[in-house]
Amino acid sequence: MLIRTAMARTSSCQPPIGARRSMAHRPGELTGALNLMGVSMPFNRDCEIYGENEPADYFYKVATGAVRSYRVLHDGRRQIAAFHLPGDLFGLEVGKTHTCSAETIGCSAVIAIKRSSIVALTRRDPEAGRQLWELTVRELRRSQNHAMLLIRSAPERIAAFLLEMADRSPDGDAVELPMSRQDIADYLGLTIETVSRTLTHLEQERIIELLSSRRIVLCNRRALRLLNT
Amino acid sequence: MLIRTAMARTSSCQPPIGARRSMAHRPGELTGALNLMGVSMPFNRDCEIYGENEPADYFYKVATGAVRSYRVLHDGRRQIAAFHLPGDLFGLEVGKTHTCSAETIGCSAVIAIKRSSIVALTRRDPEAGRQLWELTVRELRRSQNHAMLLIRSAPERIAAFLLEMADRSPDGDAVELPMSRQDIADYLGLTIETVSRTLTHLEQERIIELLSSRRIVLCNRRALRLLNT
DNA sequence: CGTGCAGTTGAGCAAATTCAACGCTTGTGG
DNA sequence: CCACAAGCGTTGAATTTGCTCAACTGCACG
C-alpha cells in the first residue's frame, strides 16, 4: 500500500465576487429560494471550496461545472465520496464542521447559502423544510448506491459508474466526463490503470466507444446493466 | 465470481401484536413523538420487516435488538448497507417504495410509524422536521463512512468496523456483536474467511481479544485507529 | 452420541495492484 | 513554426491481496 500525495493545487482560487440577494420567494419552493438567498462564487479548476473540519457555516449548490467531495487518509490515499453536478446541493452538515473537503473539478460556479438562513427558512416554511429533507434522502440514496458499487468487481464498478453518469447527464448515450481517470479511480476505489484497462476491454467488446478520454458513448446499455444490479 | 444464495429464512415471522397510540407529545421533540405515534412490533430473528420495492408507507425505529438493511444482487451476492441498533430510525424514503430490504438480526422489536403521520407532524411542527432532517444527515454521514471503508484493505475495514461498533455500543472496550460473520463480511465487502483470518491476526498482534466469536474486546484502540483515518 | 451449523484454517488461484515504460496531447519558449 | 517538456492516459510484466475450494473444529441441540 503506497503513499500518494494529494493532488497539487494548480490554479489560484478566487474569492466570491458577485452577490445577489433578495428575501422574496414563492413559499414551498426551495431551490428557487436558495438561488435568491445565496451568493454566486466563480472558481477555477481544482479550487478548494472548503476543507475537512472547517466550520460549516454555508451550504452550497452547483450552478455550473462540477465538484468533488473527498477525504484524504493519513497515508495520502484519497477517497471521493461524491461528484456534484449542476443543481446538486452539497456541504450539508448537522455538526459544526465539514466532514469532507470539496473542490471544483473544472472551472465552476457554486452558490453559497448561509446555513442559518436555510434553517430560518425551514422554520417559517415547513414545505421548504420537507424539500430540503427530500434532497438529503436523495443524497443518502446516492451514497448507499455508491457503497453498493464498491463491493463489486472492477468491470461492474465501471459499468455502474458509466450508467450513473449517463443518468445524470442531459444528453442520451454520449457522456461527457468532467473528471480525470484519477478522480474516477478514487471514486470507485480502483487504480487509474485498472480503470483504463477496464474501459478498453469494454470498448473491445463494443459495449462502449471512447471518442476521447473524456467523451464516452454507451453503445450497449443492456450489457452494462447486466453487469449491474 | 460465484453465486451465493440468499440466506435461508429460518424462523417464522410474527405480525405486530401490541399497539400504543396517542396524539399528545411535547412539541419539538421528535423521538418521543415517534414512540407515541408508532406501533411496536416484536419479531423473531431473521424476519423480514420489508422487502426491496415494497411500498414505503411506514418508517421504523429499532426498540430492541438489531436490524440489517441490504440488497441482493442478481447473482445472489448480498450487500448490507447498514446495521441499525436500538434508537436508530430506518426505512426512510422519499419515493413510493423501499430501496433496500430490512431484516431483524436477532430477536428484535421495532416501532412502525405511518409515514403520513410523520409528514403531517413535520408540517405542523418545524422543529420536529428539523430533527428528522438531522437524523437523515447523520444516516448519510454513516453511509459515507461506510463507503470510505470499502476502498481500504481487509485489516483496515475490520478495524474500522470494530471501532464503529464500539462507538455505538454502550459498554466500553468489550463489544457484543449481534451479527454473524456472514453479515460482517457482506457489510465490509469481504468473505467470511477473510474476516475470520483478519480477526485472528489482530488477536495474535494483541490488538483485540476474542472472548467468543460474538464477544470481542478492543485491547489497543490506538492500533485500530492507526489502521483507520 | 451423532448431526448440523458457524467459525476457523490451509493451499492454490484469480483479480487487481504495483512498478515501469511508452504514446499522445498540450502548452511554452526559442 | 518547431522542439521539447509536462501531464495524462494506456499498456505490459511481476507481485500481492483476497477469493475459492476444501477440510476440520467446536458448540448447541435433538
Coordinates of C-alpha atoms (C1' of nucleotides) in Angstrom, one line a residue:
Chain A
M1 CA 0.0 0.0 0.0
L2 CA 1.8 3.0 -1.2
I3 CA 1.5 6.7 -0.4
R4 CA 0.1 9.0 -3.0
T5 CA 0.4 12.7 -2.3
A6 CA -2.8 14.7 -2.5
M7 CA -3.2 16.4 -5.9
A8 CA -1.2 19.6 -6.3
R9 CA -3.2 22.8 -6.3
T10 CA -2.6 24.0 -9.8
S11 CA -4.5 27.2 -10.1
S12 CA -5.3 30.2 -8.0
C13 CA -8.7 30.3 -6.3
Q14 CA -10.8 33.3 -6.5
P15 CA -13.0 34.8 -3.7
P16 CA -16.7 35.3 -4.3
I17 CA -17.3 38.4 -6.5
G18 CA -21.0 38.6 -7.4
A19 CA -23.7 38.8 -4.8
R20 CA -27.4 38.5 -5.5
R21 CA -29.7 38.9 -2.6
S22 CA -33.4 39.0 -2.1
M23 CA -35.9 37.9 0.5
A24 CA -38.8 37.5 -1.8
H25 CA -39.6 33.9 -2.9
R26 CA -42.6 31.7 -3.6
P27 CA -43.3 29.7 -0.4
G28 CA -42.8 26.0 -0.7
E29 CA -40.2 26.3 -3.4
L30 CA -36.8 25.6 -2.0
T31 CA -34.4 25.6 -4.9
G32 CA -35.5 29.0 -6.2
A33 CA -35.4 30.4 -2.7
L34 CA -31.8 29.1 -2.3
N35 CA -30.7 30.9 -5.5
L36 CA -32.2 34.1 -4.2
M37 CA -30.7 33.7 -0.7
G38 CA -27.2 32.7 -2.0
V39 CA -24.1 34.3 -3.3
S40 CA -22.7 33.1 -6.6
M41 CA -19.0 32.2 -6.4
P42 CA -16.9 31.5 -9.6
F43 CA -13.9 29.2 -9.3
N44 CA -11.1 28.0 -11.4
R45 CA -10.4 24.3 -11.7
D46 CA -9.1 22.3 -8.7
C47 CA -10.0 25.0 -6.3
E48 CA -10.9 24.1 -2.7
I49 CA -14.4 25.3 -1.7
Y50 CA -14.0 24.1 1.9
G51 CA -11.7 21.7 3.7
E52 CA -12.5 18.9 6.1
N53 CA -13.0 20.1 9.7
E54 CA -13.6 23.7 8.6
P55 CA -16.6 25.4 10.1
A56 CA -19.8 24.5 8.1
D57 CA -21.5 27.9 8.0
Y58 CA -22.6 27.6 4.4
F59 CA -24.3 25.1 2.3
Y60 CA -23.6 25.1 -1.4
K61 CA -25.3 24.4 -4.7
V62 CA -23.6 23.7 -8.0
A63 CA -24.5 26.3 -10.7
T64 CA -22.2 25.2 -13.5
G65 CA -19.2 22.8 -13.7
A66 CA -18.7 20.0 -11.3
V67 CA -17.4 19.5 -7.7
R68 CA -15.9 16.5 -5.9
S69 CA -16.3 15.8 -2.2
Y70 CA -13.5 13.8 -0.8
R71 CA -11.4 12.8 2.2
V72 CA -7.7 12.2 2.3
L73 CA -6.4 9.3 4.5
H74 CA -3.4 9.7 6.7
D75 CA -1.3 7.8 4.1
G76 CA -2.3 10.1 1.2
R77 CA -4.9 7.9 -0.4
R78 CA -7.9 9.9 -1.5
Q79 CA -11.5 8.7 -1.4
I80 CA -14.0 10.7 -3.4
A81 CA -17.4 10.4 -1.7
A82 CA -19.4 12.1 -4.4
F83 CA -19.4 14.1 -7.6
H84 CA -21.8 17.0 -7.6
L85 CA -23.2 18.3 -10.9
P86 CA -25.3 21.4 -11.7
G87 CA -28.4 21.6 -9.5
D88 CA -26.9 19.4 -6.7
L89 CA -26.7 20.6 -3.2
F90 CA -23.6 19.8 -1.2
G91 CA -21.9 20.5 2.0
L92 CA -24.9 19.7 4.2
E93 CA -24.0 19.2 7.8
V94 CA -25.6 18.9 11.2
G95 CA -22.4 19.3 13.1
K96 CA -20.3 22.4 13.4
T97 CA -17.7 21.3 10.8
H98 CA -17.5 19.8 7.3
T99 CA -16.7 16.1 7.2
C100 CA -15.3 16.2 3.7
S101 CA -13.3 18.6 1.6
A102 CA -14.8 19.9 -1.6
E103 CA -13.0 21.0 -4.7
T104 CA -14.1 22.2 -8.1
I105 CA -13.2 19.7 -10.9
G106 CA -13.4 22.0 -13.9
C107 CA -14.0 25.7 -14.0
S108 CA -17.2 26.0 -12.0
A109 CA -19.7 28.3 -10.3
V110 CA -21.3 27.5 -7.0
I111 CA -23.9 29.3 -4.9
A112 CA -23.1 29.6 -1.2
I113 CA -26.1 29.9 1.1
K114 CA -25.7 30.8 4.8
R115 CA -26.7 27.8 6.8
S116 CA -28.6 30.0 9.3
S117 CA -30.7 31.4 6.5
I118 CA -31.8 27.9 5.4
V119 CA -32.6 26.9 8.9
A120 CA -34.6 30.1 9.4
L121 CA -36.4 29.4 6.1
T122 CA -37.3 25.9 7.0
R123 CA -38.6 27.1 10.3
R124 CA -41.1 29.5 8.8
D125 CA -41.8 27.3 5.7
P126 CA -42.3 23.6 6.5
E127 CA -42.7 22.8 2.9
A128 CA -39.2 24.1 2.1
G129 CA -38.0 22.0 5.1
R130 CA -39.6 19.0 3.6
Q131 CA -37.9 19.6 0.3
L132 CA -34.5 20.0 2.0
W133 CA -35.2 16.7 3.7
E134 CA -36.1 15.1 0.4
L135 CA -32.8 16.3 -1.2
T136 CA -30.9 14.9 1.7
V137 CA -32.6 11.5 1.4
R138 CA -31.8 11.5 -2.3
E139 CA -28.2 12.2 -1.4
L140 CA -28.3 9.4 1.1
R141 CA -29.6 7.1 -1.6
R142 CA -26.8 8.0 -3.9
S143 CA -24.3 7.4 -1.1
Q144 CA -25.8 4.0 -0.5
N145 CA -25.6 3.1 -4.2
H146 CA -22.0 4.2 -4.1
A147 CA -21.3 1.9 -1.2
M148 CA -23.1 -0.9 -3.2
L149 CA -20.7 -0.3 -6.0
L150 CA -17.6 -0.7 -4.0
I151 CA -18.1 -4.3 -3.1
R152 CA -18.2 -5.4 -6.8
S153 CA -15.6 -6.3 -9.4
A154 CA -13.8 -3.7 -11.4
P155 CA -15.9 -4.1 -14.6
E156 CA -19.1 -3.9 -12.5
R157 CA -17.9 -0.7 -10.8
I158 CA -17.0 0.9 -14.1
A159 CA -20.4 -0.1 -15.6
A160 CA -22.3 1.3 -12.7
F161 CA -20.3 4.5 -12.8
L162 CA -21.0 5.0 -16.5
L163 CA -24.7 4.3 -16.1
E164 CA -24.8 6.7 -13.2
M165 CA -23.1 9.5 -15.1
A166 CA -25.3 8.8 -18.2
D167 CA -28.4 9.1 -16.0
R168 CA -27.2 12.4 -14.6
S169 CA -26.1 13.8 -17.9
P170 CA -28.6 15.7 -20.1
D171 CA -27.8 14.1 -23.4
G172 CA -28.5 10.4 -24.1
D173 CA -25.9 7.9 -24.7
A174 CA -22.9 10.2 -25.2
V175 CA -21.4 11.0 -21.8
E176 CA -19.0 13.9 -21.2
L177 CA -17.0 13.1 -18.2
P178 CA -15.8 16.3 -16.3
M179 CA -13.3 14.3 -14.2
S180 CA -9.9 12.7 -14.7
R181 CA -9.1 9.0 -14.6
Q182 CA -7.6 9.6 -11.1
D183 CA -10.9 11.1 -10.0
I184 CA -12.8 8.1 -11.3
A185 CA -10.3 5.7 -9.7
D186 CA -10.6 7.4 -6.3
Y187 CA -14.4 7.4 -6.6
L188 CA -14.5 3.7 -7.5
G189 CA -11.8 2.5 -5.2
L190 CA -9.6 1.3 -8.1
T191 CA -6.3 2.4 -9.6
I192 CA -6.1 4.5 -12.8
E193 CA -4.5 1.6 -14.5
T194 CA -7.4 -0.7 -13.7
V195 CA -9.9 2.0 -14.8
S196 CA -8.1 2.4 -18.1
R197 CA -7.7 -1.3 -18.8
T198 CA -11.4 -1.9 -18.0
L199 CA -12.6 0.9 -20.3
T200 CA -10.5 -0.5 -23.2
H201 CA -11.9 -4.0 -22.5
L202 CA -15.5 -2.6 -22.7
E203 CA -14.6 -0.9 -25.9
Q204 CA -13.2 -4.1 -27.4
E205 CA -16.4 -5.8 -26.6
R206 CA -18.3 -3.0 -28.4
I207 CA -20.2 -2.0 -25.2
I208 CA -18.8 1.5 -25.2
E209 CA -16.9 3.7 -27.6
L210 CA -14.1 6.0 -26.4
L211 CA -14.3 9.1 -28.6
S212 CA -11.7 10.8 -26.4
S213 CA -10.6 10.0 -22.9
R214 CA -13.3 12.3 -21.5
R215 CA -16.1 11.5 -24.1
I216 CA -17.7 8.1 -23.9
V217 CA -20.6 6.7 -25.9
L218 CA -22.7 3.9 -24.3
C219 CA -23.4 1.6 -27.3
N220 CA -24.9 -1.2 -25.3
R221 CA -26.6 -0.1 -22.1
R222 CA -28.2 -3.5 -21.7
A223 CA -24.8 -5.2 -21.4
L224 CA -23.8 -2.5 -18.8
R225 CA -27.0 -3.0 -16.9
L226 CA -26.3 -6.8 -16.9
L227 CA -23.0 -6.1 -15.1
N228 CA -25.1 -4.0 -12.7
T229 CA -28.0 -4.7 -10.3
Chain B
M1 CA -17.3 -14.7 -9.1
L2 CA -19.6 -17.3 -7.6
I3 CA -23.2 -17.3 -6.7
R4 CA -24.3 -17.4 -3.1
T5 CA -27.9 -18.0 -2.4
A6 CA -29.6 -15.5 -0.1
M7 CA -29.7 -16.6 3.5
A8 CA -32.5 -19.1 4.3
R9 CA -35.4 -17.8 6.3
T10 CA -35.0 -19.9 9.4
S11 CA -37.8 -18.8 11.7
S12 CA -41.4 -17.8 11.4
C13 CA -42.2 -14.1 11.5
Q14 CA -44.8 -12.6 13.6
P15 CA -47.3 -9.9 12.8
P16 CA -47.5 -6.8 15.0
I17 CA -49.4 -7.5 18.2
G18 CA -49.1 -4.6 20.6
A19 CA -50.3 -1.2 19.6
R20 CA -49.7 2.0 21.6
R21 CA -51.3 5.2 20.3
S22 CA -51.6 8.7 21.5
M23 CA -51.5 12.2 19.9
A24 CA -50.2 14.1 22.9
H25 CA -46.5 14.9 22.7
R26 CA -44.1 17.7 23.6
P27 CA -43.6 19.9 20.5
G28 CA -40.1 19.9 19.1
E29 CA -39.3 16.5 20.5
L30 CA -39.3 14.0 17.6
T31 CA -38.2 10.7 19.0
G32 CA -40.7 10.8 21.9
A33 CA -43.4 11.7 19.4
L34 CA -42.5 8.8 17.2
N35 CA -42.8 6.3 20.1
L36 CA -46.2 7.6 20.8
M37 CA -47.3 7.7 17.2
G38 CA -46.0 4.2 16.4
V39 CA -46.9 0.6 16.8
S40 CA -44.5 -1.7 18.5
M41 CA -43.8 -4.9 16.5
P42 CA -41.9 -7.9 18.0
F43 CA -40.0 -10.1 15.6
N44 CA -38.0 -13.3 15.8
R45 CA -34.5 -13.5 14.4
D46 CA -34.0 -13.3 10.6
C47 CA -37.5 -11.9 9.9
E48 CA -38.2 -9.6 7.0
I49 CA -39.6 -6.3 8.1
Y50 CA -40.0 -5.1 4.5
G51 CA -38.6 -6.0 1.1
E52 CA -37.0 -4.0 -1.6
N53 CA -39.5 -2.4 -3.9
E54 CA -42.3 -2.8 -1.5
P55 CA -44.5 0.3 -0.7
A56 CA -42.8 2.5 1.8
D57 CA -45.8 3.5 3.9
Y58 CA -44.1 3.2 7.2
F59 CA -40.8 4.4 8.8
Y60 CA -39.3 2.3 11.5
K61 CA -37.3 2.7 14.7
V62 CA -35.4 0.0 16.5
A63 CA -36.6 -0.5 20.0
T64 CA -34.5 -3.6 21.0
G65 CA -32.3 -6.0 19.0
A66 CA -30.7 -5.2 15.7
V67 CA -31.7 -4.8 12.0
R68 CA -29.8 -5.1 8.8
S69 CA -30.7 -3.2 5.6
Y70 CA -29.4 -4.9 2.5
R71 CA -29.8 -5.6 -1.2
V72 CA -29.4 -8.8 -3.1
L73 CA -27.7 -8.7 -6.5
H74 CA -29.0 -10.7 -9.4
D75 CA -26.3 -13.3 -8.9
G76 CA -27.1 -13.8 -5.2
R77 CA -24.4 -11.7 -3.6
R78 CA -25.8 -9.7 -0.7
Q79 CA -24.6 -6.2 0.3
I80 CA -25.5 -5.0 3.7
A81 CA -26.0 -1.2 3.6
A82 CA -26.3 -0.6 7.3
F83 CA -26.8 -2.1 10.7
H84 CA -29.5 -0.4 12.8
L85 CA -29.2 -0.5 16.5
P86 CA -31.7 0.5 19.3
G87 CA -32.7 4.1 18.8
D88 CA -31.9 4.2 15.1
L89 CA -34.5 5.2 12.5
F90 CA -34.6 3.2 9.3
G91 CA -36.6 2.8 6.2
L92 CA -36.7 6.5 5.4
E93 CA -37.7 7.1 1.8
V94 CA -38.8 9.9 -0.4
G95 CA -40.1 7.6 -3.3
K96 CA -43.0 5.3 -3.1
T97 CA -41.0 2.1 -2.4
H98 CA -38.2 0.9 -0.3
T99 CA -34.8 0.7 -1.9
C100 CA -33.4 -1.9 0.5
S101 CA -34.8 -4.9 2.3
A102 CA -34.7 -5.0 6.1
E103 CA -34.5 -8.0 8.4
T104 CA -34.1 -8.5 12.1
I105 CA -30.7 -9.9 13.1
G106 CA -31.6 -11.3 16.5
C107 CA -34.9 -11.3 18.2
S108 CA -35.9 -7.7 18.0
A109 CA -38.7 -5.1 18.5
V110 CA -39.2 -2.3 16.1
I111 CA -41.7 0.6 16.2
A112 CA -43.5 1.2 12.9
I113 CA -44.7 4.8 12.3
K114 CA -47.0 5.7 9.5
R115 CA -45.1 7.9 7.0
S116 CA -48.1 10.2 6.5
S117 CA -48.2 10.9 10.3
I118 CA -44.6 11.9 10.3
V119 CA -45.1 14.1 7.3
A120 CA -48.1 15.7 9.0
L121 CA -46.2 16.1 12.2
T122 CA -43.3 17.9 10.5
R123 CA -45.8 20.1 8.7
R124 CA -47.2 21.5 11.9
D125 CA -44.0 21.3 14.0
P126 CA -41.0 22.6 12.0
E127 CA -38.7 21.7 14.9
A128 CA -39.7 18.0 14.6
G129 CA -39.0 18.4 10.9
R130 CA -35.5 19.7 11.6
Q131 CA -34.8 16.8 13.9
L132 CA -35.9 14.3 11.2
W133 CA -33.6 16.1 8.8
E134 CA -30.8 15.9 11.3
L135 CA -31.3 12.2 11.8
T136 CA -31.2 11.8 8.0
V137 CA -28.0 13.7 7.6
R138 CA -26.5 11.5 10.4
E139 CA -27.5 8.5 8.4
L140 CA -26.0 10.0 5.3
R141 CA -22.8 10.5 7.2
R142 CA -22.8 6.9 8.3
S143 CA -23.3 5.8 4.8
Q144 CA -20.4 7.9 3.5
N145 CA -18.2 6.5 6.2
H146 CA -19.3 3.0 5.1
A147 CA -18.3 3.9 1.5
M148 CA -14.9 5.1 2.8
L149 CA -14.4 1.8 4.4
L150 CA -14.9 -0.2 1.3
I151 CA -11.9 1.2 -0.6
R152 CA -9.5 0.0 2.0
S153 CA -7.6 -3.2 2.7
A154 CA -9.2 -6.0 4.7
P155 CA -7.5 -5.3 8.0
E156 CA -8.4 -1.6 7.7
R157 CA -12.1 -2.5 7.1
I158 CA -12.2 -4.8 10.0
A159 CA -10.5 -2.2 12.3
A160 CA -13.0 0.5 11.2
F161 CA -15.9 -1.9 11.7
L162 CA -14.8 -2.7 15.2
L163 CA -14.3 0.9 16.1
E164 CA -17.7 1.8 14.7
M165 CA -19.4 -1.0 16.7
A166 CA -17.6 0.0 19.8
D167 CA -18.7 3.6 19.4
R168 CA -22.3 2.6 19.0
S169 CA -22.2 0.1 21.9
P170 CA -23.0 1.3 25.4
D171 CA -20.1 -0.5 27.2
G172 CA -16.5 0.5 26.7
D173 CA -13.9 -1.8 25.1
A174 CA -16.0 -5.0 25.2
V175 CA -18.1 -5.2 22.1
E176 CA -21.1 -7.6 21.8
L177 CA -21.6 -8.2 18.1
P178 CA -25.3 -9.1 17.3
M179 CA -24.4 -10.3 13.8
S180 CA -22.8 -13.3 12.2
R181 CA -19.5 -13.5 10.3
Q182 CA -21.5 -13.6 7.1
D183 CA -23.3 -10.4 8.0
I184 CA -19.9 -8.7 8.8
A185 CA -18.5 -10.0 5.5
D186 CA -21.4 -8.7 3.5
Y187 CA -21.2 -5.3 5.2
L188 CA -17.5 -5.0 4.6
G189 CA -17.4 -6.5 1.1
L190 CA -15.2 -9.4 2.2
T191 CA -15.6 -13.1 2.6
I192 CA -16.2 -14.8 5.9
E193 CA -12.8 -16.5 5.6
T194 CA -11.0 -13.2 5.2
V195 CA -13.0 -11.7 8.2
S196 CA -12.1 -14.7 10.3
R197 CA -8.4 -14.7 9.3
T198 CA -8.1 -11.0 9.9
L199 CA -9.7 -11.2 13.3
T200 CA -7.2 -13.9 14.4
H201 CA -4.3 -11.9 13.0
L202 CA -5.5 -8.9 15.1
E203 CA -5.7 -11.2 18.1
Q204 CA -2.2 -12.6 17.5
E205 CA -0.9 -9.0 17.5
R206 CA -2.7 -8.4 20.9
I207 CA -4.9 -5.7 19.3
I208 CA -8.1 -7.4 20.2
E209 CA -9.2 -10.4 22.2
L210 CA -11.8 -12.9 21.0
L211 CA -13.7 -14.0 24.1
S212 CA -16.2 -15.8 21.9
S213 CA -17.0 -15.4 18.2
R214 CA -19.5 -12.7 19.1
R215 CA -17.7 -11.1 22.0
I216 CA -14.6 -9.0 21.2
V217 CA -12.5 -6.8 23.5
L218 CA -10.6 -4.0 22.0
C219 CA -7.2 -4.1 23.8
N220 CA -5.5 -1.5 21.7
R221 CA -7.8 1.1 20.2
R222 CA -4.8 3.2 19.2
A223 CA -3.5 0.5 16.9
L224 CA -7.0 0.1 15.4
R225 CA -7.3 3.8 14.9
L226 CA -3.9 3.8 13.2
L227 CA -5.3 1.4 10.6
N228 CA -8.1 3.8 10.3
T229 CA -8.3 7.6 9.5
Chain C
dC1 C1' -23.8 -39.5 20.9
dG2 C1' -24.4 -38.1 16.4
dT3 C1' -26.0 -34.2 13.4
dG4 C1' -25.8 -29.7 11.7
dC5 C1' -24.3 -25.2 11.7
dA6 C1' -20.9 -21.4 12.5
dG7 C1' -16.5 -20.4 12.5
dT8 C1' -11.5 -21.3 11.6
dT9 C1' -7.6 -22.8 9.0
dG10 C1' -4.8 -24.1 4.9
dA11 C1' -3.4 -24.5 -0.3
dG12 C1' -3.9 -22.9 -4.8
dC13 C1' -5.8 -19.4 -7.8
dA14 C1' -7.6 -15.2 -9.9
dA15 C1' -8.1 -10.4 -9.8
dA16 C1' -6.3 -6.1 -9.0
dT17 C1' -2.2 -3.5 -7.7
dT18 C1' 2.5 -2.1 -8.2
dC19 C1' 6.2 -0.8 -11.0
dA20 C1' 7.8 0.6 -15.3
dA21 C1' 7.8 2.0 -19.9
dC22 C1' 5.7 4.2 -23.6
dG23 C1' 2.3 7.4 -26.6
dC24 C1' -0.5 11.2 -27.1
dT25 C1' -1.8 15.9 -26.3
dT26 C1' -1.0 20.5 -24.8
dG27 C1' 1.4 24.4 -23.7
dT28 C1' 5.8 27.1 -23.8
dG29 C1' 9.8 29.1 -25.3
dG30 C1' 13.3 29.5 -28.8
Chain D
dC1 C1' 6.7 27.1 -36.7
dC2 C1' 9.1 23.6 -34.4
dA3 C1' 11.3 21.4 -30.3
dC4 C1' 10.7 19.9 -26.1
dA5 C1' 8.9 19.2 -21.5
dA6 C1' 5.0 18.0 -18.6
dG7 C1' 0.6 15.7 -17.8
dC8 C1' -2.5 12.4 -18.6
dG9 C1' -3.7 8.1 -20.3
dT10 C1' -2.6 3.5 -21.9
dT11 C1' -0.2 -0.9 -22.0
dG12 C1' 2.8 -4.8 -20.2
dA13 C1' 5.1 -7.9 -16.6
dA14 C1' 5.6 -9.1 -11.8
dT15 C1' 3.7 -9.2 -7.3
dT16 C1' 0.3 -9.1 -3.7
dT17 C1' -4.1 -9.5 -1.8
dG18 C1' -8.1 -11.5 -1.1
dC19 C1' -11.1 -15.3 -3.0
dT20 C1' -12.3 -20.2 -3.9
dC21 C1' -12.5 -24.7 -2.5
dA22 C1' -11.8 -28.0 0.9
dA23 C1' -11.0 -29.9 5.3
dC24 C1' -11.5 -29.5 10.0
dT25 C1' -13.0 -27.8 14.9
dG26 C1' -16.1 -26.6 18.4
dC27 C1' -20.5 -26.0 20.1
dA28 C1' -25.6 -26.5 20.5
dC29 C1' -29.4 -29.3 20.2
dG30 C1' -32.1 -33.3 19.4

